[in-house]
PDB file of C-alpha atoms in Angstrom:
ATOM      1  CA  UNK A1132      -1.587  -1.857  27.982  1.00 69.00           C
ATOM      2  CA  UNK A1133       1.523  -0.491  29.681  1.00 73.00           C
ATOM      3  CA  UNK A1134       4.613   0.178  27.596  1.00 75.00           C
ATOM      4  CA  UNK A1135       6.853  -1.365  30.234  1.00 72.00           C
ATOM      5  CA  UNK A1136       6.443  -4.997  31.211  1.00 75.00           C
ATOM      6  CA  UNK A1137       9.620  -5.515  33.270  1.00 74.00           C
ATOM      7  CA  UNK A1138      10.023  -8.934  31.608  1.00 65.00           C
ATOM      8  CA  UNK A1139      13.271  -7.834  29.961  1.00 69.00           C
ATOM      9  CA  UNK A1140      14.910  -6.494  33.088  1.00 70.00           C
ATOM     10  CA  UNK A1141      17.280  -9.463  33.272  1.00 72.00           C
ATOM     11  CA  UNK A1142      18.513  -9.130  29.689  1.00 78.00           C
ATOM     12  CA  UNK A1143      16.106 -11.419  27.842  1.00 69.00           C
ATOM     13  CA  UNK A1144      13.252 -10.756  25.458  1.00 69.00           C
ATOM     14  CA  UNK A1145      10.499 -12.794  23.839  1.00 70.00           C
ATOM     15  CA  UNK A1146      10.371 -13.706  20.165  1.00 71.00           C
ATOM     16  CA  UNK A1147       7.084 -14.251  18.331  1.00 75.00           C
ATOM     17  CA  UNK A1148       5.692 -17.446  19.762  1.00 70.00           C
ATOM     18  CA  UNK A1149       6.992 -16.750  23.260  1.00 70.00           C
ATOM     19  CA  UNK A1150      10.523 -18.200  23.167  1.00 78.00           C
ATOM     20  CA  UNK A1151      12.794 -16.109  25.407  1.00 75.00           C
ATOM     21  CA  UNK A1152      16.323 -15.333  24.255  1.00 73.00           C
ATOM     22  CA  UNK A1153      19.137 -13.028  25.416  1.00 58.00           C
ATOM     23  CA  UNK A1154      18.804  -9.486  24.070  1.00 73.00           C
ATOM     24  CA  UNK A1155      22.129  -9.866  22.276  1.00 77.00           C
ATOM     25  CA  UNK A1156      20.970 -12.983  20.361  1.00 85.00           C
ATOM     26  CA  UNK A1157      21.688 -12.790  16.609  1.00 91.00           C
ATOM     27  CA  UNK A1158      17.940 -12.904  15.890  1.00 91.00           C
ATOM     28  CA  UNK A1159      17.389  -9.818  18.086  1.00 88.00           C
ATOM     29  CA  UNK A1160      20.390  -8.051  16.508  1.00 94.00           C
ATOM     30  CA  UNK A1161      18.969  -8.865  13.096  1.00 96.00           C
ATOM     31  CA  UNK A1162      15.458  -7.519  13.531  1.00 94.00           C
ATOM     32  CA  UNK A1163      16.689  -4.680  15.755  1.00 95.00           C
ATOM     33  CA  UNK A1164      18.881  -3.479  12.911  1.00 97.00           C
ATOM     34  CA  UNK A1165      15.900  -3.665  10.547  1.00 98.00           C
ATOM     35  CA  UNK A1166      14.017  -1.469  13.045  1.00 97.00           C
ATOM     36  CA  UNK A1167      16.933   0.991  13.083  1.00 98.00           C
ATOM     37  CA  UNK A1168      16.870   1.043   9.274  1.00 98.00           C
ATOM     38  CA  UNK A1169      13.126   1.671   9.308  1.00 98.00           C
ATOM     39  CA  UNK A1170      13.641   4.679  11.586  1.00 98.00           C
ATOM     40  CA  UNK A1171      16.245   6.174   9.257  1.00 98.00           C
ATOM     41  CA  UNK A1172      13.942   5.664   6.292  1.00 98.00           C
ATOM     42  CA  UNK A1173      11.322   7.607   8.254  1.00 98.00           C
ATOM     43  CA  UNK A1174      13.873  10.394   8.625  1.00 98.00           C
ATOM     44  CA  UNK A1175      14.442  10.433   4.848  1.00 98.00           C
ATOM     45  CA  UNK A1176      10.679  10.501   4.299  1.00 98.00           C
ATOM     46  CA  UNK A1177      10.401  13.528   6.611  1.00 97.00           C
ATOM     47  CA  UNK A1178      12.651  15.579   4.310  1.00 97.00           C
ATOM     48  CA  UNK A1179      11.497  17.906   1.552  1.00 95.00           C
ATOM     49  CA  UNK A1180      11.528  15.332  -1.255  1.00 96.00           C
ATOM     50  CA  UNK A1181       9.291  14.333  -4.152  1.00 95.00           C
ATOM     51  CA  UNK A1182       5.917  12.905  -3.062  1.00 97.00           C
ATOM     52  CA  UNK A1183       6.510   9.776  -5.159  1.00 98.00           C
ATOM     53  CA  UNK A1184       9.679   8.967  -3.197  1.00 98.00           C
ATOM     54  CA  UNK A1185       7.710   9.417   0.027  1.00 98.00           C
ATOM     55  CA  UNK A1186       5.065   6.940  -1.172  1.00 98.00           C
ATOM     56  CA  UNK A1187       7.726   4.371  -2.044  1.00 98.00           C
ATOM     57  CA  UNK A1188       9.450   4.908   1.314  1.00 98.00           C
ATOM     58  CA  UNK A1189       6.157   4.284   3.154  1.00 98.00           C
ATOM     59  CA  UNK A1190       5.781   1.038   1.188  1.00 98.00           C
ATOM     60  CA  UNK A1191       9.353   0.090   2.125  1.00 98.00           C
ATOM     61  CA  UNK A1192       8.707   0.865   5.791  1.00 98.00           C
ATOM     62  CA  UNK A1193       5.679  -1.409   5.708  1.00 97.00           C
ATOM     63  CA  UNK A1194       7.763  -4.194   4.133  1.00 97.00           C
ATOM     64  CA  UNK A1195      10.449  -3.695   6.790  1.00 98.00           C
ATOM     65  CA  UNK A1196       7.876  -4.376   9.507  1.00 95.00           C
ATOM     66  CA  UNK A1197       7.161  -7.610   7.660  1.00 95.00           C
ATOM     67  CA  UNK A1198      10.879  -8.420   7.502  1.00 96.00           C
ATOM     68  CA  UNK A1199      11.147  -7.707  11.230  1.00 95.00           C
ATOM     69  CA  UNK A1200       8.228 -10.033  11.995  1.00 92.00           C
ATOM     70  CA  UNK A1201       9.798 -12.792   9.914  1.00 93.00           C
ATOM     71  CA  UNK A1202      13.147 -12.354  11.648  1.00 93.00           C
ATOM     72  CA  UNK A1203      11.444 -12.308  15.070  1.00 91.00           C
ATOM     73  CA  UNK A1204       9.841 -15.707  14.469  1.00 87.00           C
ATOM     74  CA  UNK A1205      12.036 -18.743  15.159  1.00 81.00           C
ATOM     75  CA  UNK A1206      11.499 -21.679  12.760  1.00 72.00           C
ATOM     76  CA  UNK A1207       9.956 -23.869  15.446  1.00 67.00           C
ATOM     77  CA  UNK A1208       7.274 -21.220  16.109  1.00 56.00           C
ATOM     78  CA  UNK A1209       6.296 -20.542  12.494  1.00 53.00           C
ATOM     79  CA  UNK A1210       3.518 -23.131  12.664  1.00 51.00           C
ATOM     80  CA  UNK A1211       0.754 -22.597  15.231  1.00 47.00           C
ATOM     81  CA  UNK A1212      -0.843 -25.446  17.167  1.00 48.00           C
ATOM     82  CA  UNK A1213      -3.741 -25.213  14.713  1.00 49.00           C
ATOM     83  CA  UNK A1214      -1.304 -26.070  11.899  1.00 51.00           C
ATOM     84  CA  UNK A1215      -1.509 -22.578  10.389  1.00 52.00           C
ATOM     85  CA  UNK A1216       1.787 -20.986   9.354  1.00 51.00           C
ATOM     86  CA  UNK A1217       2.219 -17.607  11.089  1.00 50.00           C
ATOM     87  CA  UNK A1218       4.225 -16.255   8.157  1.00 53.00           C
ATOM     88  CA  UNK A1219       2.040 -17.607   5.368  1.00 53.00           C
ATOM     89  CA  UNK A1220       0.188 -14.351   4.692  1.00 53.00           C
ATOM     90  CA  UNK A1221       2.953 -12.105   5.961  1.00 66.00           C
ATOM     91  CA  UNK A1222       5.809 -12.758   3.560  1.00 83.00           C
ATOM     92  CA  UNK A1223       7.897 -10.620   1.300  1.00 93.00           C
ATOM     93  CA  UNK A1224       6.924 -11.205  -2.326  1.00 94.00           C
ATOM     94  CA  UNK A1225       8.890 -11.126  -5.569  1.00 95.00           C
ATOM     95  CA  UNK A1226       6.690  -8.156  -6.519  1.00 96.00           C
ATOM     96  CA  UNK A1227       8.211  -6.234  -3.568  1.00 97.00           C
ATOM     97  CA  UNK A1228      11.654  -6.779  -5.057  1.00 97.00           C
ATOM     98  CA  UNK A1229      10.403  -5.915  -8.547  1.00 98.00           C
ATOM     99  CA  UNK A1230       9.064  -2.610  -7.208  1.00 98.00           C
ATOM    100  CA  UNK A1231      12.542  -1.704  -5.953  1.00 98.00           C
ATOM    101  CA  UNK A1232      14.145  -2.790  -9.230  1.00 98.00           C
ATOM    102  CA  UNK A1233      11.657  -0.747 -11.277  1.00 98.00           C
ATOM    103  CA  UNK A1234      12.277   2.306  -9.103  1.00 98.00           C
ATOM    104  CA  UNK A1235      16.048   1.855  -9.452  1.00 98.00           C
ATOM    105  CA  UNK A1236      15.756   1.550 -13.237  1.00 98.00           C
ATOM    106  CA  UNK A1237      13.567   4.655 -13.475  1.00 98.00           C
ATOM    107  CA  UNK A1238      15.908   6.764 -11.343  1.00 97.00           C
ATOM    108  CA  UNK A1239      19.038   5.515 -13.134  1.00 96.00           C
ATOM    109  CA  UNK A1240      17.526   6.424 -16.511  1.00 96.00           C
ATOM    110  CA  UNK A1241      17.509  10.058 -15.334  1.00 96.00           C
ATOM    111  CA  UNK A1242      21.079  10.065 -13.964  1.00 93.00           C
ATOM    112  CA  UNK A1243      24.461  10.346 -15.607  1.00 88.00           C
ATOM    113  CA  UNK A1244      26.310   7.018 -15.636  1.00 88.00           C
ATOM    114  CA  UNK A1245      28.599   6.345 -12.693  1.00 83.00           C
ATOM    115  CA  UNK A1246      32.263   6.470 -13.581  1.00 83.00           C
ATOM    116  CA  UNK A1247      33.690   6.529 -10.033  1.00 84.00           C
ATOM    117  CA  UNK A1248      32.699   5.739  -6.482  1.00 86.00           C
ATOM    118  CA  UNK A1249      31.089   8.747  -4.827  1.00 88.00           C
ATOM    119  CA  UNK A1250      31.755  10.103  -1.373  1.00 86.00           C
ATOM    120  CA  UNK A1251      28.639  10.091   0.826  1.00 90.00           C
ATOM    121  CA  UNK A1252      27.358  13.599   1.460  1.00 91.00           C
ATOM    122  CA  UNK A1253      26.612  16.783  -0.429  1.00 91.00           C
ATOM    123  CA  UNK A1254      23.259  17.442   1.237  1.00 95.00           C
ATOM    124  CA  UNK A1255      21.724  16.376   4.555  1.00 96.00           C
ATOM    125  CA  UNK A1256      18.980  14.349   2.859  1.00 97.00           C
ATOM    126  CA  UNK A1257      21.525  12.560   0.672  1.00 97.00           C
ATOM    127  CA  UNK A1258      23.608  11.771   3.756  1.00 97.00           C
ATOM    128  CA  UNK A1259      20.546  10.256   5.454  1.00 98.00           C
ATOM    129  CA  UNK A1260      20.144   7.966   2.427  1.00 97.00           C
ATOM    130  CA  UNK A1261      23.757   6.843   2.692  1.00 97.00           C
ATOM    131  CA  UNK A1262      23.396   6.163   6.418  1.00 98.00           C
ATOM    132  CA  UNK A1263      20.253   4.121   5.721  1.00 98.00           C
ATOM    133  CA  UNK A1264      22.108   2.233   2.962  1.00 98.00           C
ATOM    134  CA  UNK A1265      24.900   1.320   5.395  1.00 98.00           C
ATOM    135  CA  UNK A1266      22.404   0.179   8.030  1.00 98.00           C
ATOM    136  CA  UNK A1267      20.619  -1.864   5.369  1.00 98.00           C
ATOM    137  CA  UNK A1268      23.900  -3.588   4.468  1.00 98.00           C
ATOM    138  CA  UNK A1269      24.459  -4.369   8.154  1.00 98.00           C
ATOM    139  CA  UNK A1270      20.909  -5.748   8.417  1.00 98.00           C
ATOM    140  CA  UNK A1271      21.642  -7.925   5.393  1.00 98.00           C
ATOM    141  CA  UNK A1272      24.903  -9.216   6.933  1.00 98.00           C
ATOM    142  CA  UNK A1273      23.122 -10.025  10.192  1.00 97.00           C
ATOM    143  CA  UNK A1274      20.303 -11.797   8.334  1.00 97.00           C
ATOM    144  CA  UNK A1275      22.895 -13.898   6.486  1.00 98.00           C
ATOM    145  CA  UNK A1276      24.579 -14.700   9.808  1.00 97.00           C
ATOM    146  CA  UNK A1277      21.219 -15.680  11.295  1.00 96.00           C
ATOM    147  CA  UNK A1278      20.479 -17.840   8.251  1.00 96.00           C
ATOM    148  CA  UNK A1279      23.684 -19.812   8.902  1.00 96.00           C
ATOM    149  CA  UNK A1280      22.324 -20.725  12.355  1.00 92.00           C
ATOM    150  CA  UNK A1281      18.564 -20.821  11.829  1.00 91.00           C
ATOM    151  CA  UNK A1282      17.286 -20.744   8.246  1.00 90.00           C
ATOM    152  CA  UNK A1283      15.218 -17.740   7.225  1.00 92.00           C
ATOM    153  CA  UNK A1284      13.377 -17.251   3.934  1.00 92.00           C
ATOM    154  CA  UNK A1285      15.913 -16.502   1.188  1.00 94.00           C
ATOM    155  CA  UNK A1286      13.713 -13.712  -0.131  1.00 95.00           C
ATOM    156  CA  UNK A1287      14.343 -11.672   3.046  1.00 96.00           C
ATOM    157  CA  UNK A1288      18.060 -11.493   2.255  1.00 97.00           C
ATOM    158  CA  UNK A1289      17.300 -10.741  -1.391  1.00 98.00           C
ATOM    159  CA  UNK A1290      14.938  -7.910  -0.372  1.00 98.00           C
ATOM    160  CA  UNK A1291      17.525  -6.322   1.936  1.00 98.00           C
ATOM    161  CA  UNK A1292      20.163  -6.597  -0.790  1.00 98.00           C
ATOM    162  CA  UNK A1293      17.951  -4.856  -3.349  1.00 98.00           C
ATOM    163  CA  UNK A1294      16.861  -2.256  -0.807  1.00 98.00           C
ATOM    164  CA  UNK A1295      20.457  -1.185  -0.203  1.00 98.00           C
ATOM    165  CA  UNK A1296      20.844  -0.764  -3.981  1.00 98.00           C
ATOM    166  CA  UNK A1297      17.647   1.312  -4.040  1.00 98.00           C
ATOM    167  CA  UNK A1298      18.912   3.547  -1.218  1.00 98.00           C
ATOM    168  CA  UNK A1299      22.194   4.136  -3.041  1.00 97.00           C
ATOM    169  CA  UNK A1300      20.439   5.120  -6.252  1.00 97.00           C
ATOM    170  CA  UNK A1301      17.948   7.256  -4.305  1.00 98.00           C
ATOM    171  CA  UNK A1302      20.918   9.107  -2.764  1.00 97.00           C
ATOM    172  CA  UNK A1303      22.304   9.763  -6.248  1.00 96.00           C
ATOM    173  CA  UNK A1304      18.888  10.835  -7.557  1.00 97.00           C
ATOM    174  CA  UNK A1305      18.335  13.188  -4.634  1.00 97.00           C
ATOM    175  CA  UNK A1306      21.812  14.657  -5.192  1.00 95.00           C
ATOM    176  CA  UNK A1307      20.714  15.369  -8.737  1.00 95.00           C
ATOM    177  CA  UNK A1308      17.265  16.706  -7.748  1.00 95.00           C
ATOM    178  CA  UNK A1309      18.711  18.936  -5.022  1.00 94.00           C
ATOM    179  CA  UNK A1310      21.601  20.178  -7.169  1.00 90.00           C
ATOM    180  CA  UNK A1311      24.012  18.832  -4.576  1.00 90.00           C
ATOM    181  CA  UNK A1312      27.608  18.122  -5.428  1.00 85.00           C
ATOM    182  CA  UNK A1313      28.352  14.459  -6.044  1.00 83.00           C
ATOM    183  CA  UNK A1314      32.023  14.202  -5.124  1.00 79.00           C
ATOM    184  CA  UNK A1315      33.867  11.449  -6.961  1.00 82.00           C
ATOM    185  CA  UNK A1316      36.358   9.335  -5.053  1.00 83.00           C
ATOM    186  CA  UNK A1317      39.611   9.324  -6.967  1.00 83.00           C
ATOM    187  CA  UNK A1318      42.334   7.196  -5.355  1.00 82.00           C
ATOM    188  CA  UNK A1319      45.778   8.667  -4.782  1.00 86.00           C
ATOM    189  CA  UNK A1320      48.406   7.765  -7.305  1.00 86.00           C
TER     190      UNK A1320
END
């Protein structure tokens, strides 16, 4: 199979099910941003961090492929001619969200309470987490926008929301683990 097909040379691409849309379609923007997020999470995973965090990040990357597949499937193509739902065995589960929540709770129990906003940075790995968090928020906004036009499963938006929370807390935890400075944002008076 060749990597190039030339079918997108005129600015369109195919969704799951074969429907062709412009490459700047909100659905493409949505799952493309999830792909960008997945790449940044791979960059975090490539850093010198605790093996447990790496395992969780691999799980998240797997879930993000699922999110991408869901976002790449227009509602009219979810059901195959055989009557089988393409997404039936592919979905994001409540247990995926619970995993993120449990990880957040565990990390927060080992951190000092937040009293101020913190400036992103302090260590390269922490900065990668903050970049991923921002991309995750953008993916969430795009998924919400898509949902206004073509409904998507509510749990996808919920997962992206919780994932951005996880990435924020992971950044704080890594700051702590790496003895990096966590600079508080204190507004001017």
